[in-house]
Structures are given as structure tokens and as C-alpha cells.
Coordinates of C-alpha atoms and ligand atoms in Angstrom, one line a residue:
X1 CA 82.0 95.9 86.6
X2 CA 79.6 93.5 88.6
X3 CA 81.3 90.3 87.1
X4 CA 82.8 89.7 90.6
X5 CA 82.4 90.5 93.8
X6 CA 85.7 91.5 94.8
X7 CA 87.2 89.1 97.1
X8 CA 86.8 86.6 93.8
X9 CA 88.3 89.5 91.9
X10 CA 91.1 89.8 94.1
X11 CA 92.1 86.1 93.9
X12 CA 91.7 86.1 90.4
X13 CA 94.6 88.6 90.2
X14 CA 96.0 86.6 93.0
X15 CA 96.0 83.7 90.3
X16 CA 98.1 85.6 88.0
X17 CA 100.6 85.9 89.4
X18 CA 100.7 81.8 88.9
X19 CA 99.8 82.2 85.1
X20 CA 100.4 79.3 83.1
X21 CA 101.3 78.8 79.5
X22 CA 98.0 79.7 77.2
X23 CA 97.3 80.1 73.4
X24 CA 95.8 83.9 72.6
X25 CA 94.0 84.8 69.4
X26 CA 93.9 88.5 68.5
X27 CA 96.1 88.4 65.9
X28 CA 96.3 84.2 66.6
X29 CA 98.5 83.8 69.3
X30 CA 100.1 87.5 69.2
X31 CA 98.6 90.1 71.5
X32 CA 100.8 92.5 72.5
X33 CA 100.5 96.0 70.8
X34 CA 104.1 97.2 68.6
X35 CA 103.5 100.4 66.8
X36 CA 105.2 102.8 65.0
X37 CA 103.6 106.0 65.8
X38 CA 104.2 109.5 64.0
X39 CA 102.6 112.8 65.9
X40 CA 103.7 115.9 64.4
X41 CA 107.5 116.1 64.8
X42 CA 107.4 113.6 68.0
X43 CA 108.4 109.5 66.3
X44 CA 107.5 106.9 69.4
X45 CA 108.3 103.4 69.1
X46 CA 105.2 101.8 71.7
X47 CA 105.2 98.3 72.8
X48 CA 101.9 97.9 75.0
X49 CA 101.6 94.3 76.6
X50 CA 98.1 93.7 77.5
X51 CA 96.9 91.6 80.3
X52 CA 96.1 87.7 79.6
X53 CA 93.4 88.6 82.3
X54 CA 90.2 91.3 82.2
X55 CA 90.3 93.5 84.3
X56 CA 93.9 93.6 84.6
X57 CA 97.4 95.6 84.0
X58 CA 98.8 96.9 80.7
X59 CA 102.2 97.6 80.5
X60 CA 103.1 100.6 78.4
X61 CA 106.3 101.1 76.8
X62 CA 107.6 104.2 74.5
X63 CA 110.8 104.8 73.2
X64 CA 111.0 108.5 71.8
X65 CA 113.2 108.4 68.2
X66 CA 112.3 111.8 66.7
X67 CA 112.1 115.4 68.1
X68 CA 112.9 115.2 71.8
X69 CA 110.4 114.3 74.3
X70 CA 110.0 115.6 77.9
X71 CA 106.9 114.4 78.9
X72 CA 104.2 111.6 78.2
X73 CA 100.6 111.2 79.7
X74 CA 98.8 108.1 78.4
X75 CA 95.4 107.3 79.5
X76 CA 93.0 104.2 78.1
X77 CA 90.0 104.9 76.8
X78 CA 86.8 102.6 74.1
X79 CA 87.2 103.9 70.4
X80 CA 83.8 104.3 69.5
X81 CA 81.0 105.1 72.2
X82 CA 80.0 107.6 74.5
X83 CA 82.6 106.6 76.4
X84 CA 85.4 107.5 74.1
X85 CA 84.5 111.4 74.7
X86 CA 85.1 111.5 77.8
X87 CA 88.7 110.2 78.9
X88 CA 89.8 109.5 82.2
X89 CA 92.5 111.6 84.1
X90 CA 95.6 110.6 82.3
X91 CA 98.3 109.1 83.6
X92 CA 102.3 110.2 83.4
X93 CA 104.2 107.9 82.3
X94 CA 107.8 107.3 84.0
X95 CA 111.5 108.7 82.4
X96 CA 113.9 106.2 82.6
X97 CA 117.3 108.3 83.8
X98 CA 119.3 106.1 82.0
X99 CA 117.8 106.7 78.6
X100 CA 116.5 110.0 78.5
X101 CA 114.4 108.7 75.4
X102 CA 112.8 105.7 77.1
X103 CA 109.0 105.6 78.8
X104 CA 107.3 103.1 80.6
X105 CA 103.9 103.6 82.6
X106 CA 101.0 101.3 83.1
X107 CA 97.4 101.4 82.6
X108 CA 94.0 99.1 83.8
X109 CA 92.0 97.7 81.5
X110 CA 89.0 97.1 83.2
X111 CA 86.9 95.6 80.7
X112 CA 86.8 94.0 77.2
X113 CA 86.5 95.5 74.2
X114 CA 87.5 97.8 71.1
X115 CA 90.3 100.6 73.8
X116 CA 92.8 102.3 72.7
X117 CA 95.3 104.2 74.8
X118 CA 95.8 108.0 73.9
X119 CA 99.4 109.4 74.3
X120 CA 100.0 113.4 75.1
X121 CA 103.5 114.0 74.1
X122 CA 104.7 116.6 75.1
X123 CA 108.2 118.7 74.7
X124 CA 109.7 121.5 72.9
X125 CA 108.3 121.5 70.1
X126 CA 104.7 121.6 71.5
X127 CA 102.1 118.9 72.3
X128 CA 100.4 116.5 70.3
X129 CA 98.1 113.7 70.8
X130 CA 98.0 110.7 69.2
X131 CA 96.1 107.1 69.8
X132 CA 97.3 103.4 69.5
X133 CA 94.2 100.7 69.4
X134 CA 94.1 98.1 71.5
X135 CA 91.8 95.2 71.6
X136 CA 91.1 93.9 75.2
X137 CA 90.6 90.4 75.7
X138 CA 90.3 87.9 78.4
X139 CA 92.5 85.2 77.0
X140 CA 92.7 82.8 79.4
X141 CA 91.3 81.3 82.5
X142 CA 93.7 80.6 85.0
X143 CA 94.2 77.4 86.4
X144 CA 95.4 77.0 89.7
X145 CA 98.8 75.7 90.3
X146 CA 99.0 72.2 91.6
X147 CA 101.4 72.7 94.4
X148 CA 99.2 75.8 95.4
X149 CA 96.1 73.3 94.8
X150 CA 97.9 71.4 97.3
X151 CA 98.5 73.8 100.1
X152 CA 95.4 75.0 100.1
X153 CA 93.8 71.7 100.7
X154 CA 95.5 70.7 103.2
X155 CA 95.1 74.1 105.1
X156 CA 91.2 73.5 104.5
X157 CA 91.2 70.5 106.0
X158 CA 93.5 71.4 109.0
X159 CA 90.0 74.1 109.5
X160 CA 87.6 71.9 108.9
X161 CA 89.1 69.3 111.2
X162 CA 89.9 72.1 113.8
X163 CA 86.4 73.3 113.7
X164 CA 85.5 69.9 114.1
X165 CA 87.4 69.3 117.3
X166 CA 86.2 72.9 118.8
X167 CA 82.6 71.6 118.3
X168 CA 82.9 68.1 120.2
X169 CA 85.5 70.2 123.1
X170 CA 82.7 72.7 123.3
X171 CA 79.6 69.9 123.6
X172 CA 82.0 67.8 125.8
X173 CA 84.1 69.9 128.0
X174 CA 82.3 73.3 128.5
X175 CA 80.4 72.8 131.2
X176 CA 82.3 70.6 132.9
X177 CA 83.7 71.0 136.5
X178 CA 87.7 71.5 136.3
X179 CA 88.9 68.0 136.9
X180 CA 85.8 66.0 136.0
X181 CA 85.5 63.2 133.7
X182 CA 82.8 63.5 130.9
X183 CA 80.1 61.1 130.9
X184 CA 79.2 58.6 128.5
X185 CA 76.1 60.2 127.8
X186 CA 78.0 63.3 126.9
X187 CA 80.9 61.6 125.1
X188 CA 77.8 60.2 123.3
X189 CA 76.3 64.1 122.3
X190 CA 79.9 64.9 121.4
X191 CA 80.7 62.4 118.9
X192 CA 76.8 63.4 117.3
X193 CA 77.3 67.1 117.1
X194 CA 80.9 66.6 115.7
X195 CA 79.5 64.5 113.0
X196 CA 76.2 67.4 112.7
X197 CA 79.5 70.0 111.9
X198 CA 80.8 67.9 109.6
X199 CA 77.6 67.3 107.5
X200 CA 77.1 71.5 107.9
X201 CA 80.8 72.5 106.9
X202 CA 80.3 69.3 104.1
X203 CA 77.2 71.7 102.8
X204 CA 79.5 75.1 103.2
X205 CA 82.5 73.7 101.3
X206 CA 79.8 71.7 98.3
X207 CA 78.0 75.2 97.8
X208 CA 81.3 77.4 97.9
X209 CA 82.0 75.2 94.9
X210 CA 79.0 75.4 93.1
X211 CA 79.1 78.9 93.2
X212 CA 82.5 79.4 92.4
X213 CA 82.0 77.4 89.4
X214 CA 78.6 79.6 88.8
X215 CA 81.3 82.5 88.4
X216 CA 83.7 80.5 86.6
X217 CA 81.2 79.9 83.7
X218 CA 80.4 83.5 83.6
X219 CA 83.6 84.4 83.4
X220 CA 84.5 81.5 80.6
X221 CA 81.7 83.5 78.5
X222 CA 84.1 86.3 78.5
X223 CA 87.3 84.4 77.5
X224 CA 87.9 85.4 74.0
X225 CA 86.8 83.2 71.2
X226 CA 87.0 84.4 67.5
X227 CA 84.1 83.9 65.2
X228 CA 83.7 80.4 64.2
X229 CA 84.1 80.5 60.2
X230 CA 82.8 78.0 58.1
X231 CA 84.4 76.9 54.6
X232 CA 83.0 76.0 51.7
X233 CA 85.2 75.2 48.0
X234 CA 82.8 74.5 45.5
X235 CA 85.2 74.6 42.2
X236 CA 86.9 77.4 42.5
X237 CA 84.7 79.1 44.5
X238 CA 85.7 79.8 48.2
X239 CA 82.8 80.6 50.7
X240 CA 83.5 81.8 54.3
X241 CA 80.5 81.6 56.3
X242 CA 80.9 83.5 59.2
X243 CA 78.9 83.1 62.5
X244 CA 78.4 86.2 65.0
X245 CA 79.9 85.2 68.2
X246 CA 77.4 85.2 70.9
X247 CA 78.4 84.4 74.5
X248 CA 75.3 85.2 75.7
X249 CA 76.7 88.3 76.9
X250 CA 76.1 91.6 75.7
X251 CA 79.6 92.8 76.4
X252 CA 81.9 89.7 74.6
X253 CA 78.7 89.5 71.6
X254 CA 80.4 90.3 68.3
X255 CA 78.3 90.6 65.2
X256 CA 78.8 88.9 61.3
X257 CA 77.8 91.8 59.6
X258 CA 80.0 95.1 61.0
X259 CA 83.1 94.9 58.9
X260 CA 85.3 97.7 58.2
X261 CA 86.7 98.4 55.0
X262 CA 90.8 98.2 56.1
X263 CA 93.1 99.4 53.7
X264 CA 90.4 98.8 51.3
X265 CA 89.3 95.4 51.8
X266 CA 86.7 93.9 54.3
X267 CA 88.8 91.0 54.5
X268 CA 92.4 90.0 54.0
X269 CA 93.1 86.5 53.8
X270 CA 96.5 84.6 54.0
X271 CA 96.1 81.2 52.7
X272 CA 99.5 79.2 53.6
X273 CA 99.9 75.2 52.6
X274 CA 100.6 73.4 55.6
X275 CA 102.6 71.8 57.1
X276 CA 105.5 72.8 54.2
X277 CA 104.5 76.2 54.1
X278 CA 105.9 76.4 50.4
X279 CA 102.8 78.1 48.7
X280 CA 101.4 81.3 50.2
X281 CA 98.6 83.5 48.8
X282 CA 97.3 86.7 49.8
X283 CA 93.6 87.4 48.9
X284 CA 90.7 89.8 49.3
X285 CA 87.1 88.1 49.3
X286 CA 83.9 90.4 48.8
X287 CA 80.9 89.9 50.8
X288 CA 78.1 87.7 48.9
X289 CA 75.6 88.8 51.3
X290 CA 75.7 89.4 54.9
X291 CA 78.3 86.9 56.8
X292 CA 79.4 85.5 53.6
X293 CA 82.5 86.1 51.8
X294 CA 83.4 85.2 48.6
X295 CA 86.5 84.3 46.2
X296 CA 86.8 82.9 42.9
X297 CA 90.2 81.3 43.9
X298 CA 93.1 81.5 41.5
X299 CA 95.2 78.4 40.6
X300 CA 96.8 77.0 43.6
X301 CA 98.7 73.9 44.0
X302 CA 96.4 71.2 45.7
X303 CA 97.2 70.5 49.0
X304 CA 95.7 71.8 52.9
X305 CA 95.9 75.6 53.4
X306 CA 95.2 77.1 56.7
X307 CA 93.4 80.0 56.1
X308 CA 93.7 83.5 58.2
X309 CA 91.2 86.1 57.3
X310 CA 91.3 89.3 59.1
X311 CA 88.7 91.4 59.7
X312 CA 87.9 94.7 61.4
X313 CA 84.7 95.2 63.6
X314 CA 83.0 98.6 62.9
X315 CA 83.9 99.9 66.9
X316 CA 87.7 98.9 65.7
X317 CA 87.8 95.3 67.3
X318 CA 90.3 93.4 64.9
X319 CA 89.5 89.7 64.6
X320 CA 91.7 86.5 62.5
X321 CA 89.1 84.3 61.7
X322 CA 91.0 80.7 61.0
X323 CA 89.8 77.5 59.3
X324 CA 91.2 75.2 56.8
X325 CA 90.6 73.9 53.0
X326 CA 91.5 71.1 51.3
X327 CA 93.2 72.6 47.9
X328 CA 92.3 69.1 45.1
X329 CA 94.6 68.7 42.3
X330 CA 91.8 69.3 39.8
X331 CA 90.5 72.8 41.1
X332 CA 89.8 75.5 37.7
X333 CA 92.0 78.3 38.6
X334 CA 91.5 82.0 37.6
X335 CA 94.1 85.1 37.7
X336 CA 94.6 86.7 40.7
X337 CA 92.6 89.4 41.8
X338 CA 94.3 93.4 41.1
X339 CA 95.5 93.2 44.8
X340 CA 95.9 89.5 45.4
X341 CA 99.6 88.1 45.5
X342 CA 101.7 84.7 46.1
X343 CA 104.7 83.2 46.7
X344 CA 105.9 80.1 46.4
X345 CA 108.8 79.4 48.9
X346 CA 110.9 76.5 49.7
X347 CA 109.3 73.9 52.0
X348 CA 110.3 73.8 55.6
X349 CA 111.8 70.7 55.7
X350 CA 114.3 71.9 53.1
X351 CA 116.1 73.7 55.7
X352 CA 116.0 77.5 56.9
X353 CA 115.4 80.9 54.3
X354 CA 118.6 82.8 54.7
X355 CA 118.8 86.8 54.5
X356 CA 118.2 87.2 50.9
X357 CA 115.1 85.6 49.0
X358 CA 115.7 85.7 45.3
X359 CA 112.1 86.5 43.7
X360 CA 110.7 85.3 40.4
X361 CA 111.6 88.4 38.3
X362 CA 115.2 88.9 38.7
X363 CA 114.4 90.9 42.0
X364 CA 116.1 90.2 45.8
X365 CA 114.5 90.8 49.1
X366 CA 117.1 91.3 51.9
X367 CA 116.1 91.2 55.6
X368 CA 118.6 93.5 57.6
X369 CA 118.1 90.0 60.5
X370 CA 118.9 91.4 63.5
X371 CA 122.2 89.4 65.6
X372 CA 119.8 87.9 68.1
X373 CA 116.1 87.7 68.1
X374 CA 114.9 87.2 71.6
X375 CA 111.1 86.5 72.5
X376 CA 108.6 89.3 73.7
X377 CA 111.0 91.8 72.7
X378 CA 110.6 94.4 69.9
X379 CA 111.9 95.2 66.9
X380 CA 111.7 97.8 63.9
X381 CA 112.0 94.2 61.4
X382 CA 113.7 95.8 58.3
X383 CA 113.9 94.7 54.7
X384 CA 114.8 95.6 51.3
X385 CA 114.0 95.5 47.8
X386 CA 116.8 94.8 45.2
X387 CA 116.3 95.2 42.0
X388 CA 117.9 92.5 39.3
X389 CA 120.9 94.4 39.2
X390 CA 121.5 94.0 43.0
X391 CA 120.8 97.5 43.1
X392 CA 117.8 99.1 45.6
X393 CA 114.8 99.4 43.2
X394 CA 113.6 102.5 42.1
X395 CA 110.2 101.8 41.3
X396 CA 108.9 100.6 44.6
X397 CA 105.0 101.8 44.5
X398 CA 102.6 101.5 47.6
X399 CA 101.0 98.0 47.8
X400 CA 97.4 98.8 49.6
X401 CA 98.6 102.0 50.7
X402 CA 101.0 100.8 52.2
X403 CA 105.6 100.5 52.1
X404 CA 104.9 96.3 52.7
X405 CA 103.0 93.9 54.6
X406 CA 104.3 91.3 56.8
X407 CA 103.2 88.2 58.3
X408 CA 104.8 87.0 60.6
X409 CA 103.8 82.4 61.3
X410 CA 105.1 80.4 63.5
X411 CA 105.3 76.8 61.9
X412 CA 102.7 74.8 64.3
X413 CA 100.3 77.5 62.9
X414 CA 99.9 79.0 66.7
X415 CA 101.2 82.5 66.1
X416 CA 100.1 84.6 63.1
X417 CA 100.9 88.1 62.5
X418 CA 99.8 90.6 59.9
X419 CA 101.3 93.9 60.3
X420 CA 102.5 97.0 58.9
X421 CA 105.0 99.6 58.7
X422 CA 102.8 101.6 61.3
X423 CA 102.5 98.4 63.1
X424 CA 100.8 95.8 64.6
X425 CA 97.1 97.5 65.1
X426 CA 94.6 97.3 62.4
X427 CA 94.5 100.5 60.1
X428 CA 91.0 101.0 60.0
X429 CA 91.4 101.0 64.1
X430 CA 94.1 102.9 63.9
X431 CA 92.0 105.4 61.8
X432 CA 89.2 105.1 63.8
X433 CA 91.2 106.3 67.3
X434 CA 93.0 108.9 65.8
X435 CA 89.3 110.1 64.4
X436 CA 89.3 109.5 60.8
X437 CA 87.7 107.1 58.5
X438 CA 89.1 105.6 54.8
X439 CA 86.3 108.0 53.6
X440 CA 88.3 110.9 55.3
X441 CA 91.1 112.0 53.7
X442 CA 91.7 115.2 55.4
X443 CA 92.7 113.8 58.6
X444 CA 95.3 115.5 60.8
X445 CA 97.8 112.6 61.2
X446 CA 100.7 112.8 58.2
X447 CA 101.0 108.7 58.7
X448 CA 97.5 108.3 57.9
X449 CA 97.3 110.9 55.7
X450 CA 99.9 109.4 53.0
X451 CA 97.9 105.9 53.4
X452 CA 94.5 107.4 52.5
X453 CA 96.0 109.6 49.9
X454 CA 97.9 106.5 48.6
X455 CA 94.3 105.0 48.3
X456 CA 92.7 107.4 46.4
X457 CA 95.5 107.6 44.2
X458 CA 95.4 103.9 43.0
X459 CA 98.4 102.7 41.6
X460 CA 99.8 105.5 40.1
X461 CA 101.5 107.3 42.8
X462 CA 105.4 108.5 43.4
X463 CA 107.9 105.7 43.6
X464 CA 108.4 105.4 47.3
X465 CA 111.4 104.0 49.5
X466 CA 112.7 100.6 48.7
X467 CA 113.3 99.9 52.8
X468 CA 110.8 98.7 54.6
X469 CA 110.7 98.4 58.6
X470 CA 107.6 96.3 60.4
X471 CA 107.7 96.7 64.0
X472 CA 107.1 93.5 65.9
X473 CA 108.0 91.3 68.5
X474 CA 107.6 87.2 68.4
X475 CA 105.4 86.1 71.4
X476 CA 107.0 82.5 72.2
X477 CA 110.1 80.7 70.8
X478 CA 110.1 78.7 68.0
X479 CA 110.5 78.4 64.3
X480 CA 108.7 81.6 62.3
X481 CA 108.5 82.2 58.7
X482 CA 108.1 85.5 57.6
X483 CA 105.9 86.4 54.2
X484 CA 107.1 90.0 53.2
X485 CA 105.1 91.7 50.7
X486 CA 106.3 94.7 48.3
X487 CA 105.1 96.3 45.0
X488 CA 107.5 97.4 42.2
X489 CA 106.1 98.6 39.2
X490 CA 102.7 96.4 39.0
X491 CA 104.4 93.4 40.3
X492 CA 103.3 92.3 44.1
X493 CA 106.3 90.5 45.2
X494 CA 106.0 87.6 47.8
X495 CA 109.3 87.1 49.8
X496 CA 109.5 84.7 52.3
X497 CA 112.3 84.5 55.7
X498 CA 112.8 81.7 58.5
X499 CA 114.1 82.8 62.0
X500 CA 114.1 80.4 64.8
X501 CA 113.7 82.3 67.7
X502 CA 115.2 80.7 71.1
Ligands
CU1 CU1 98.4 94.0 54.9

């Protein structure tokens, strides 16, 4: 940590507590941590809101919804490295005597990267351990608030001017008899050495600022930037060029050719037409060669898509890499991929999706919308899957290993989501921190266990639940629509839900 001396460091924090509005990118615009997690017989809904600022304060929440809980520890520590093996003392985390079932605690994340924070439950029915990834990222760099701006400058100037005024006083007066009357001559060296200060303090303030911006550029290095991604549509034939980010920094460089397989894919990309939002597809490139992905796209009505692909660094760093194509009316389409699904919902300006989406087959999806939907607060999202009878389908199959998958866009594109019934954390980070791999199957977590059995079991498995909960909360207010996916039988069905949220 010898980004900044500490006086800097301090009025960095300082700054926060003035933060302005800013636009975060880890999903795209959606950085806080909701996550579903399952150790043994212990069920902990964990919300961890993580600092806008690096090093700074994440705040831990954990509501306890299985067997009971007495105590948790949580303690942050880097998923992959030498540094994951050797954990810091952990923390507790705090009992709300209200709720009995409610945790809260907080933790430092000191600096950027692939973390996770590791939770020891503990309670009756023994203790278990279990880890929730979370990507730290500076976000943002704080600008200073005018009226602060303000107040500070005048103050600066009431101690230049003062120092000023001691100078000519001390040249002037100090040597003078009580009662006499300075001389010309004197009045004359006054005025010179009050100008000399001036030039010196002039020098003092001009190289405080150089420096400070010396630091500010360092630390604008750090501020997160995604992987710039460069498409290319050459028929049908999507290329995604993807450019390791290099800060010049060894700790913020991220690499083009580390990608981990999550739930079976090196990349999932969302293509949504804008601004209606009334086609979205959900596709799986394949690397061409290193940095490049590749998709033979199926037909798609022409039109802009904003594209969000999501990858997974190989220390568990999730990234959403987003660009745009232009879609042209003549484009050759092919079928869609084994895993690849669509959905083709009414345009926005067509007025809100209700609770129920009717979907091409006969099928309903029904979203259980909670009575209010508040910002920054989290939810267990639940849907449904009907089948054309209006009855809950009975042949509801993983899709990717997985009950559904969820993304949740805000309609200026600023917020995108993709999550899961475990949550909002990447699976292959997810597996990574709780020390298993896709590879692995015989990993100790039942969660993860049922998604990598799922996987080797392809298709075919045992119809599963048709309810479906995504925990999430929405960042900002504003209009959302929600793309739910679900697989019946072999059919991947696309449903689609607007919420404005106030
Ligand atoms: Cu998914």
C-alpha cells in the first residue's frame, strides 16, 4: 500500500464522505454483492456493498433464513494467490437484537482485485465455512464539492495573506523601539520581503498542485476501466477483439487471454436492440484464437444491439465487456447455438410489461413483483413458469446448470445485471473461493455440487422446480427491464418484465 502517503490517504477518505453521483462497471453500473448462499444446514441471504473508493469500507450484510445462527465471523481475503492461504484474523459480525436472524459487520478492502469475504457460521448445528467473491474496484475519483472548493480557498488565502502580513510586521516592526515610527527605508524592505513571500508561498502552493495531480494520475490508473472490446460483423460472423487492459500498473493490468470457463462458456453475451429493447438474444461465442471471440450469429432483426459479454478472469475477477453493432436488414442468419436463446418483447415505448409474460409456446412467466421496489435494497426476485394450461410446468430442466438466468437493464443501458439463483457473483468465482473448479465435481458445497453435476449431466437430468428466486437489488432509480430465462423440456424460454423503480 505505498499508493499514498497517508495524509493524502486520509483526505481521500475525507472526500467520501462528499461522494458524488458516478457510473460503476462490474457488472455495468451494479456493484454491490447479493448472494444466496447455502453452507451445510445454515441458508444466509448476504448483501455486501463495496466501497466506490480503494482502500475503503465494505459493508456486510447477512440475514440467516435456514438452521439458526448464533454467530458469524467474516474476514476478506484474494481468491487465488499466496495470499488467499493465509487469512487475516476474522472479524465478528454484529446481532441485531431486534431480529435475532439479522448480521451486519464491516470489512476494509485495502486493495483492488479478485477478494472474496469468507463467512464462519456458526450455531447449533456446528460450523461451516463458506465464501462469497467480491471484485474490488476503485470506481471513481472523487471530485471535490464546490462549496467545499470554496471554503477551502478562501481559508488558503486568509494564510497566505496572513503569512504575508507576519513577514512585512516582522521586517518592519521587530526591531523597532516601542513607540517609533518606521523609516522609509524600512517601509521600503518591508514592502520587498512581503512581495519575496509571496513569490515563495506562489512556488509552495504551484508545486503542492503539481504533485497532487502527480498522485491524482496514479491513482486514475487504478480507477476501473473494463477491457476495451472491439466489434467486427462480417456477414454473419461476429468478432470480439478483446484488448488486455493495461494501466501501466501491475496491480489494475488485466490480461485478454485468462478466461474461465463459467457455467460452461468463456463468454456469455446478451445482445439487446436499443433503444426499444424488443429483441434480446443470449449467446455463447468460442475463442478463434487468443483475445478473439467468435459467433456465427443467428437471424436477428436489423437494427443497433448493445452488446454485454461477460467474462471471468482466471484469479475470479468478473468483467462485462460492452460495445455495440449495427444489425443490417440483409444479414444470412443461422440457428441458434444448443445453449443460445431469444426473446422478442414488446418495445418500450409501447408501455410497461405487466406480471405475466405470455411466451411463444402456449407457456406464462409470472413475476411474484414485490409491492414496492426501493433502490439499493435486496430482494429474493421470484418468478414462475406456467405451463399452457396455467398450470406450474412440470418439465422445467436446468438451463446451464442452472433454475434461470436473469438480467436485470436499466433502459439508458447504464445498469446491467446478469445473475443467478445463487446470485450476483460469477459461478466460476464462486467456485473458485469455495475451492472447486468446473473440472471438480466432488466439491463439498451442495449448491455447487447440483450445478456441476447438472453440467456433466447435459440435458437430461430430473425435472427441477418451476419457481425461480434471483437475489438482487437495483443500484439507482429508473426504468429496468428484466430478461428471465428458463428451460422446459428443450425449449429456452425468454421472458421479459418492466419495473420502474422510484
Ligand atoms: Cu446466466
Amino acid at each position: 500500500m505505498k499508493r499514498f502517503s497517508s495524509p493524502i490517504r486520509i483526505l481521500l477518505l475525507l472526500l467520501c464522505a462528499f461522494a458524488v453521483p458516478f457510473r460503476a462497471h462490474a457488472h455495468v453500473g451494479s456493484k454491490d454483492v447479493y448472494e444466496q448462499v447455502d453452507a451445510g444446514p445454515y441458508k444466509l441471504f448476504v448483501t455486501i456493498r463495496t466501497p466506490i473508493v480503494i482502500p475503503g469500507v465494505a459493508s456486510v450484510e447477512a440475514r440467516s433464513n435456514g438452521a439458526t445462527v448464533k454467530s458469524i465471523r467474516i474476514t476478506p481475503l484474494p481468491i487465488t494467490g499466496e495470499a488467499s492461504k493465509h487469512p487475516p484474523t476474522s472479524d465478528p459480525m454484529t446481532n441485531s437484537s431486534a431480529d435475532p436472524a439479522f448480521f451486519t459487520g464491516s470489512i476494509w478492502m485495502m486493495a483492488s482485485g479478485s477478494w472474496q469475504v469468507r463467512f464462519e457460521i456458526a450455531g447449533d448445528a456446528g460450523t461451516q465455512t463458506v465464501s462469497v467473491p467480491v471484485p474490488a474496484v476503485a470506481l471513481s475519483t472523487l471530485k471535490m464539492q464546490h462549496g467545499l472548493g470554496i471554503t477551502l480557498g478562501i481559508l488558503g488565502l486568509f494564510l497566505v495573506v496572513s503569512m504575508a502580513g507576519i513577514v512585512a510586521a516582522a521586517v518592519r516592526d521587530a526591531r523597532l523601539a516601542p513607540g517609533a515610527i518606521p523609516s522609509p527605508d524600512l517601509r521600503r524592505r518591508a514592502i520587498l520581503a512581503t512581495a519575496g513571500s509571496l513569490v515563495v508561498m506562489a512556488l509552495l502552493i504551484w508545486g503542492g498542485a503539481a504533485w497532487w495531480n502527480v498522485e491524482a494520475a496514479s491513482y486514475a490508473l487504478d480507477v476501473y476501466h473494463p477491457m476495451a472490446v472491439t466489434p467486427a460483423l462480417s456477414g454473419n460472423t461476429l468478432d470480439l477483439n478483446v484488448q488486455s487492459y493495461d494501466g501501466g500498473k501491475e496491480r489494475s493490468f488485466r490480461s485478454n487471454k485468462d478466461f474461465l470457463p463459467d457455467h460452461g462458456h468463456l463468454m456469455h453475451l446478451y445482445a439487446i436492440r436499443e433503444p426499444e429493447m424488443d429483441a434480446v438474444f443470449h449467446l455463447h461465442p468460442e475463442l478463434a484464437s487468443a483475445g478473439d471471440f467468435r459467433i456465427s450469429l443467428p437471424a436477428m432483426p436489423s437494427g443497433t444491439y448493445k452488446l454485454y459479454g461477460d467474462i471471468v478472469h482466471a484469479n475470479g475477477f468478473p468483467e462485462t465487456l460492452v460495445s455495440t453493432i449495427t444489425v443490417p436488414a440483409d444479414m444470412p442468419g443461422g440457428p441458434l447455438g444448443p445453449d443460445d436463446a431469444n426473446g422478442s418483447p414488446q418495445p418500450l415505448s409501447q408501455g410497461q410489461l405487466g406480471n405475466s409474460y405470455k411466451l411463444p409456446d402456449g407457456y406464462v412467466m409470472v413475476w411474484d413483483r414485490p409491492s414496492t421496489v426501493s433502490a439499493n435494497t435486496a430482494y429474493a426476485f421470484r418468478f414462475h413458469l406456467l405451463d399452457a394450461n396455467g398450470k406450474p410446468a412440470t418439465d422445467v430442466q436446468p438451463y446451464m446448470g442452472m433454475a434461470g438466468h436473469a438480467a436485470f437493464v436499466k433502459t439508458d443501458g447504464a445498469v446491467f445485471a446478469h445473475t443467478h439463483p445463487e446470485g450476483s457473483a460469477a459461478m466460476a468465482a464462486l467456485m473458485l473461493a469455495n475451492g472447486s473448479s468446473e473440472n471438480d465435481a466432488s466439491d463439498r458445497h451442495g449448491a455447487m455440487n447440483t450445478v456441476a453435476m447438472n453440467m456433466d449431466m447435459g440435458t437430461h437430468s430430473e425435472p427441477i422446480s418451476s419457481t425461480v428466486e434471483f437475489p438482487y437489488g437495483f443500484p439507482s432509480s429508473g426504468r429496468y427491464r428484466i430478461f428471465i430465462q428458463m428451460k422446459h423440456s428443450a425449449t429456452i424460454e425468454t421472458g421479459a418484465f418492466d419495473v420502474v423503480v422510484p
